[in-house]
Coordinates of C-alpha atoms in Angstrom, one line a residue:
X1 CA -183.3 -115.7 -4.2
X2 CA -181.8 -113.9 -6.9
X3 CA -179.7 -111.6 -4.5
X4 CA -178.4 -114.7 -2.5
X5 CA -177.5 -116.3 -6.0
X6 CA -175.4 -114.0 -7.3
X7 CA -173.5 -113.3 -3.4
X8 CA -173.2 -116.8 -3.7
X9 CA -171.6 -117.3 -7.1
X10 CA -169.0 -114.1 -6.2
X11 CA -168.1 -116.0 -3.2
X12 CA -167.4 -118.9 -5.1
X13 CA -165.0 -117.4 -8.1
X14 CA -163.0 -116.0 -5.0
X15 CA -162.8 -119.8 -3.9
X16 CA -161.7 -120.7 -7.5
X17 CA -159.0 -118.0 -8.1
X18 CA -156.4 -120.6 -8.5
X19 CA -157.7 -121.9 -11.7
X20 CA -156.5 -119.0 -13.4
X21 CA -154.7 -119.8 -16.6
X22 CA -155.9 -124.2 -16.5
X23 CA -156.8 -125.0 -19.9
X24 CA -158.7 -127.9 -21.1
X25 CA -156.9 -130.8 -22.9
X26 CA -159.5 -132.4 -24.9
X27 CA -158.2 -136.2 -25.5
X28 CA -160.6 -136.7 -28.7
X29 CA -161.3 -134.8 -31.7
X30 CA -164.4 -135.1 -33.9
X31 CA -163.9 -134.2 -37.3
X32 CA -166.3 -131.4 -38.7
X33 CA -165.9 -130.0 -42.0
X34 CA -168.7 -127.5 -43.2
X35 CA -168.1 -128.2 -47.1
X36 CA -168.8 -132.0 -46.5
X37 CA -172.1 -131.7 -44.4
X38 CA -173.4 -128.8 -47.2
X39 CA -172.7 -131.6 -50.2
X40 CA -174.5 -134.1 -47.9
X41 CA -177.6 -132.2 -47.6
X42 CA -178.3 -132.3 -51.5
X43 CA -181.5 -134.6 -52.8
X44 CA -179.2 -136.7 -54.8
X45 CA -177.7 -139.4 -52.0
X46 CA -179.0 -143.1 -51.6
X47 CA -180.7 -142.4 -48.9
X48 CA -182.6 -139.1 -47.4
X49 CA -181.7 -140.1 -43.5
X50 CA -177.9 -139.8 -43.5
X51 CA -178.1 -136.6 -41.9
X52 CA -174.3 -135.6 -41.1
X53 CA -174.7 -132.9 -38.3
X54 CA -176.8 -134.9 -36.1
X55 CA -174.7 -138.4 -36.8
X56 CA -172.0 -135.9 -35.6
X57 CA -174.2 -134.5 -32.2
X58 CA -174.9 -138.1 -31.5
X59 CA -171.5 -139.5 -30.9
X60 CA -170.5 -136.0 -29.5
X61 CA -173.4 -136.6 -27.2
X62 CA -172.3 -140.4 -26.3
X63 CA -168.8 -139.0 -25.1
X64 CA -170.2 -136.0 -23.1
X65 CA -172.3 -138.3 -20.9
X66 CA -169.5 -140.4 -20.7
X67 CA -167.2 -137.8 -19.2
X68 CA -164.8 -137.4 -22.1
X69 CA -164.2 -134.2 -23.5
X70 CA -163.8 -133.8 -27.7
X71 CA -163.0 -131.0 -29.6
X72 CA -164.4 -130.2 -32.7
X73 CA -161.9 -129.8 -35.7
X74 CA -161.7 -129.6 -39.5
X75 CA -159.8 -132.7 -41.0
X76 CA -157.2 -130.8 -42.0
X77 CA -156.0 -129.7 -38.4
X78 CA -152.9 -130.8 -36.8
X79 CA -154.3 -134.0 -34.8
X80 CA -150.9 -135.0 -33.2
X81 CA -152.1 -133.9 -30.0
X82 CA -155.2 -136.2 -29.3
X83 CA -155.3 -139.6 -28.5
X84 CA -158.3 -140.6 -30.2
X85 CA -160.2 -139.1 -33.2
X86 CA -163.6 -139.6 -35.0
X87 CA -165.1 -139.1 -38.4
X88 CA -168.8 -139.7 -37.7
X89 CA -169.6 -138.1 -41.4
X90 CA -167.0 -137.2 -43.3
X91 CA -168.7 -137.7 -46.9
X92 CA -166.5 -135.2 -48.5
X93 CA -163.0 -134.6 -48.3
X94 CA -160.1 -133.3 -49.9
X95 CA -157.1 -135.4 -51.0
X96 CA -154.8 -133.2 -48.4
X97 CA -157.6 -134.1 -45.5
X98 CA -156.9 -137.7 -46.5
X99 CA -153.3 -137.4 -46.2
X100 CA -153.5 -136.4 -43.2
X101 CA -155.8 -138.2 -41.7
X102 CA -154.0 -141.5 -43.1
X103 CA -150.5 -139.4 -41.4
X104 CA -151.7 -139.1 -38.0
X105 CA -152.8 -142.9 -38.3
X106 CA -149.5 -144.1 -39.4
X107 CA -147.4 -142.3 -36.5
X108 CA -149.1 -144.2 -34.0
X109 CA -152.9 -142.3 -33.7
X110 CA -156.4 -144.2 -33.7
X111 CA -158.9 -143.4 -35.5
X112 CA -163.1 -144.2 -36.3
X113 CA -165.0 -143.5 -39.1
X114 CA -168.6 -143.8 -39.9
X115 CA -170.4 -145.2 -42.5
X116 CA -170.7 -143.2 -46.3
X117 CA -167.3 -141.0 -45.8
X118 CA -164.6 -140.3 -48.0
X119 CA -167.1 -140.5 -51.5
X120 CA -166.7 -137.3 -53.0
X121 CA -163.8 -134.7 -53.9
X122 CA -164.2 -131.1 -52.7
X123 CA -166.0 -130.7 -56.2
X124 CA -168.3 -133.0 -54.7
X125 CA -167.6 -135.8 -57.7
X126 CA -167.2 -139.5 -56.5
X127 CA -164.3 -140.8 -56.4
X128 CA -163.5 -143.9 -59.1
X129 CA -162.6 -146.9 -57.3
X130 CA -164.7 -148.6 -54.7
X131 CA -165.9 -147.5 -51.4
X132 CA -165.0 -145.9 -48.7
X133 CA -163.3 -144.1 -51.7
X134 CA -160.2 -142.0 -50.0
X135 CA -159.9 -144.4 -46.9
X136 CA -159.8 -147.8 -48.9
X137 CA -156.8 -148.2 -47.8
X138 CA -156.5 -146.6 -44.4
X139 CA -159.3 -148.7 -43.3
X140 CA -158.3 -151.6 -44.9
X141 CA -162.2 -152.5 -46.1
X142 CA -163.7 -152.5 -49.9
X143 CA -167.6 -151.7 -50.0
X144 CA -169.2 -152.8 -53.7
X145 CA -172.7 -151.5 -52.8
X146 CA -174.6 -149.4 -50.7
X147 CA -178.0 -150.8 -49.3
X148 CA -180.1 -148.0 -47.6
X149 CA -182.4 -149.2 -44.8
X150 CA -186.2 -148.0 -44.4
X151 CA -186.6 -144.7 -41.9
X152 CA -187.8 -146.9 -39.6
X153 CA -186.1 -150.1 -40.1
X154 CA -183.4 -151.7 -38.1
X155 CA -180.2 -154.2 -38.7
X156 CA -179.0 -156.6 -36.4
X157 CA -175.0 -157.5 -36.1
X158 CA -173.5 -160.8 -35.0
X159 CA -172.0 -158.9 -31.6
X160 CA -175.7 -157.9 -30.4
X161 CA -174.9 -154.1 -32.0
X162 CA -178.1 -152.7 -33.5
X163 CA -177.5 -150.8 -37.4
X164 CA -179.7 -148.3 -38.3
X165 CA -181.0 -146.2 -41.6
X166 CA -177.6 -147.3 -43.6
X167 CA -175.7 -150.7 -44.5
X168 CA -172.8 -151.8 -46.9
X169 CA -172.1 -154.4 -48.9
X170 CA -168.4 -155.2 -48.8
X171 CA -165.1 -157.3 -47.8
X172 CA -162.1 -156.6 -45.9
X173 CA -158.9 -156.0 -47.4
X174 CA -156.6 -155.7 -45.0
X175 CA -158.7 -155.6 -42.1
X176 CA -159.6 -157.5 -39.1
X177 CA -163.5 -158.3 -39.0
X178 CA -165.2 -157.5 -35.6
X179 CA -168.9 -158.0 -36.3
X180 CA -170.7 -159.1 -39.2
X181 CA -174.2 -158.8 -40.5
X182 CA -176.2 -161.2 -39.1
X183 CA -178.3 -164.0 -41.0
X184 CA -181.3 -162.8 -41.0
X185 CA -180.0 -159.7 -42.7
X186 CA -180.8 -160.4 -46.3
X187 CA -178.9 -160.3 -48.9
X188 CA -175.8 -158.7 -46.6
X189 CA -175.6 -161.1 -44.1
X190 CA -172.0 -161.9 -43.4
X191 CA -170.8 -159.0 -44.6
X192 CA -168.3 -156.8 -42.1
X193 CA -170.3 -154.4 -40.4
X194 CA -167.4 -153.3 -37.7
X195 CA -163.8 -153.4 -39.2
X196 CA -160.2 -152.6 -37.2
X197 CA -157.2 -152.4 -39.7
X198 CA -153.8 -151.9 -38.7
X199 CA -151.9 -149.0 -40.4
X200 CA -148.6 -148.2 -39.8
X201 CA -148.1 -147.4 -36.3
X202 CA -152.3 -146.8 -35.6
X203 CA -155.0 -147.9 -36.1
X204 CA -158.0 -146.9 -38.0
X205 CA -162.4 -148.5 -37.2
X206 CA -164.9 -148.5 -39.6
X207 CA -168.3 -148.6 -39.2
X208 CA -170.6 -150.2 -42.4
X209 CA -173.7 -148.8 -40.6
X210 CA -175.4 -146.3 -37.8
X211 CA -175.3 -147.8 -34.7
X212 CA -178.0 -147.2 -32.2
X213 CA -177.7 -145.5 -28.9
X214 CA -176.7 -148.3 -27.3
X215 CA -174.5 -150.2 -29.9
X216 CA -172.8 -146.7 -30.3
X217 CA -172.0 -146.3 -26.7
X218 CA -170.6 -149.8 -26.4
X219 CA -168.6 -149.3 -30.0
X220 CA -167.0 -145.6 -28.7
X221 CA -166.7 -147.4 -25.3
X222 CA -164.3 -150.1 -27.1
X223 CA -162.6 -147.6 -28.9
X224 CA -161.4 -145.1 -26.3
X225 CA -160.1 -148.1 -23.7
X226 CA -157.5 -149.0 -27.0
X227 CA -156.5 -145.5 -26.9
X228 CA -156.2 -144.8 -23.9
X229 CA -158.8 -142.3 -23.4
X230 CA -160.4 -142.2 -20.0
X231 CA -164.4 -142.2 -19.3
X232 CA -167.7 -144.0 -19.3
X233 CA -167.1 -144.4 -15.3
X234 CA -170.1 -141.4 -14.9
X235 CA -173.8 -141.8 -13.7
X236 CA -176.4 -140.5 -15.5
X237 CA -176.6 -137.0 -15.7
X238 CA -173.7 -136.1 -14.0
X239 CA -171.5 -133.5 -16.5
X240 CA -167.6 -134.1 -16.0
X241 CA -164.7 -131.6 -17.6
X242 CA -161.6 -131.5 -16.7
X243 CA -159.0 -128.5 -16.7
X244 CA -155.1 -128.5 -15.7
X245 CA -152.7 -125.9 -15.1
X246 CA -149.8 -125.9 -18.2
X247 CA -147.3 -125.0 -15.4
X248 CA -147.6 -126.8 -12.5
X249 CA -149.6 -130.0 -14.0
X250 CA -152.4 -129.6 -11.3
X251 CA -156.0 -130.7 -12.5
X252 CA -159.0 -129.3 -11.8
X253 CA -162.6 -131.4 -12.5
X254 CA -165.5 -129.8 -13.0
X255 CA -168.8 -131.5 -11.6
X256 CA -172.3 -130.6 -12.4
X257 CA -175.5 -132.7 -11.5
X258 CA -178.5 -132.4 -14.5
X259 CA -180.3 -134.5 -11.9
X260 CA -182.2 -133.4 -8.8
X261 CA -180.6 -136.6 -6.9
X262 CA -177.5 -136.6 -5.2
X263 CA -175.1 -138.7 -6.9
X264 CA -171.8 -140.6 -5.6
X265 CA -169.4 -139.4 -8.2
X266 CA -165.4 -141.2 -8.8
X267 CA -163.2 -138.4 -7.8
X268 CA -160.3 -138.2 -5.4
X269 CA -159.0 -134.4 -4.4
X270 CA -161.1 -131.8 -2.2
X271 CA -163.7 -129.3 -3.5
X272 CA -162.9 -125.5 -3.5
X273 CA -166.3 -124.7 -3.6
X274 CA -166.5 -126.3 0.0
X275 CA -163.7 -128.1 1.2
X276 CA -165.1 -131.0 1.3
X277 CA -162.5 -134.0 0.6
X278 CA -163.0 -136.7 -1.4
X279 CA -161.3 -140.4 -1.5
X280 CA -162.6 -142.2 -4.3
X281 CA -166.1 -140.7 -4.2
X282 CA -167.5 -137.5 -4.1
X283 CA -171.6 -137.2 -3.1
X284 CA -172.8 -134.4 -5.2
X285 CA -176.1 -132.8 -4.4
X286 CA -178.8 -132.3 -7.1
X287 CA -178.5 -129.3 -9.2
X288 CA -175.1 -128.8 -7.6
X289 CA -171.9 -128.2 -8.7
X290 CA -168.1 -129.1 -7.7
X291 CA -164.7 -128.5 -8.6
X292 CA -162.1 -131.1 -6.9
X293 CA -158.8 -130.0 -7.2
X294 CA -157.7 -133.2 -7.6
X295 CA -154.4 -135.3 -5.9
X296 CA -151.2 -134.3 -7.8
X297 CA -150.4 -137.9 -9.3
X298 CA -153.6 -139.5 -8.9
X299 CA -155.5 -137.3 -11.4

């Protein structure tokens, strides 16, 4: 088995020799910044289950099973290129990040941002003022209090959105209110839980709490369409990434099925592993793999 794998897998990088030199163009950035997930992981914060790296693995892991590729970058980065960018945790950050961030807004980007960012300097001292600290104004929203949730304890919005471990008390400055707190949430309810604020040409979201799986997959869902970034059209278990030659602007998706069911996958463009064409939909076996070099145009 092991012999007719490997004859098998030269064949195939014969087959693909013509996707030498394709890069992939990542549409999305999420914003990771060591310094900020270190200061999170003190004792000190109002609540022990605001974990930054795996807030940051969950919405990664929303847009890989959605087909959507991100890359991973500081928040000091040049972000012209993407369409899209998210701040899952961003706790700490430095006035330059800000800047920057608040830049790439104003000429026309989009950005999200979770819940408990933008508190602290890089000396990790909070920042006077109210809440969300450095992205008051970007995101248009002024939080007077935190209000931790129990470990196990849930939050309902007014949209159907599920909040969980984390909630703020707060108004909206500037921006537009997209779900509340509902009324059976205490002593919060009413109070924006999903916020969109215009900011010079852009547009910056803000999330009050942790949405569930669900919730979140709906939320990044809603903020992708507005900028333009293409997904959530996968079935489960089905891996999508995309490559495309600088020069001649041909693309190349990569298919692989985590399932052992064949799947009817979107795609138009004919597989070099096979040959076999597709029109709209490609059946990919279980456990199987495919890369359609797709229509010129139609990509």
């Amino acid at each position: 088995r092991v012999w007719r794998e490997v004859v098998r897998l030269g064949a195939d990088l014969r087959r693909l020799a013509d996707i030498k030199g394709s890069t992939v163009d990542a549409e999305v950035a999420i914003l990771l910044d060591w310094s900020s997930l270190w200061a999170q992981r003190h004792d000190c914060h109002p609540s022990v289950d605001m974990t930054a790296a795996e807030e940051i693995e969950a919405w990664h892991r929303t847009l890989w099973r959605a087909g959507i590729t991100a890359d991973l970058r500081p928040p000091s980065a040049d972000l012209s290129g993407y369409k899209l960018v998210l701040a899952p945790s961003l706790y700490l950050v430095s006035d330059d990040a800000a800047k920057n961030l608040a830049g790439h807004v104003a000429s026309g980007g989009a950005l999200a941002v979770g819940p408990y960012s933008g508190i602290v300097d890089p000396n990790d001292h909070v920042r006077l003022g109210s809440y969300p600290g450095a992205f008051t104004e970007l995101l248009g929203v002024r939080i007077e209090e935190f209000c931790p949730l129990p470990a196990d304890g849930a939050i309902d919005l007014d949209d159907g959105s599920v909040g969980l471990v984390w909630s703020e008390q707060g108004e909206a400055t500037t921006a537009a209110v997209l779900a509340r707190y509902s009324a059976n949430a205490g002593p919060i309810a009413g109070a924006p839980a999903i916020t969109r604020n215009a900011y010079g040409d852009g547009v910056a979201w803000y999330l009050t709490t942790r949405l569930d799986e669900p919730s979140r997959e709906r939320f990044l869902r809603r903020v992708a369409e507005a900028a333009g970034v293409t997904g959530f059209g996968l079935p489960p278990g089905i891996e999508a990434v995309r490559r495309r030659d600088p020069e001649t602007g041909q693309t190349y998706l990569f298919l692989i099925n985590h399932t052992d069911a064949d799947t009817d996958v979107p795609a138009r463009g004919a597989d070099l592993l096979t040959g076999q064409s597709a029109s709209g939909r490609f059946r990919l076996p279980g456990g199987d793999v495919a890369v359609i070099h797709e229509k010129h145009g139609e990509a």
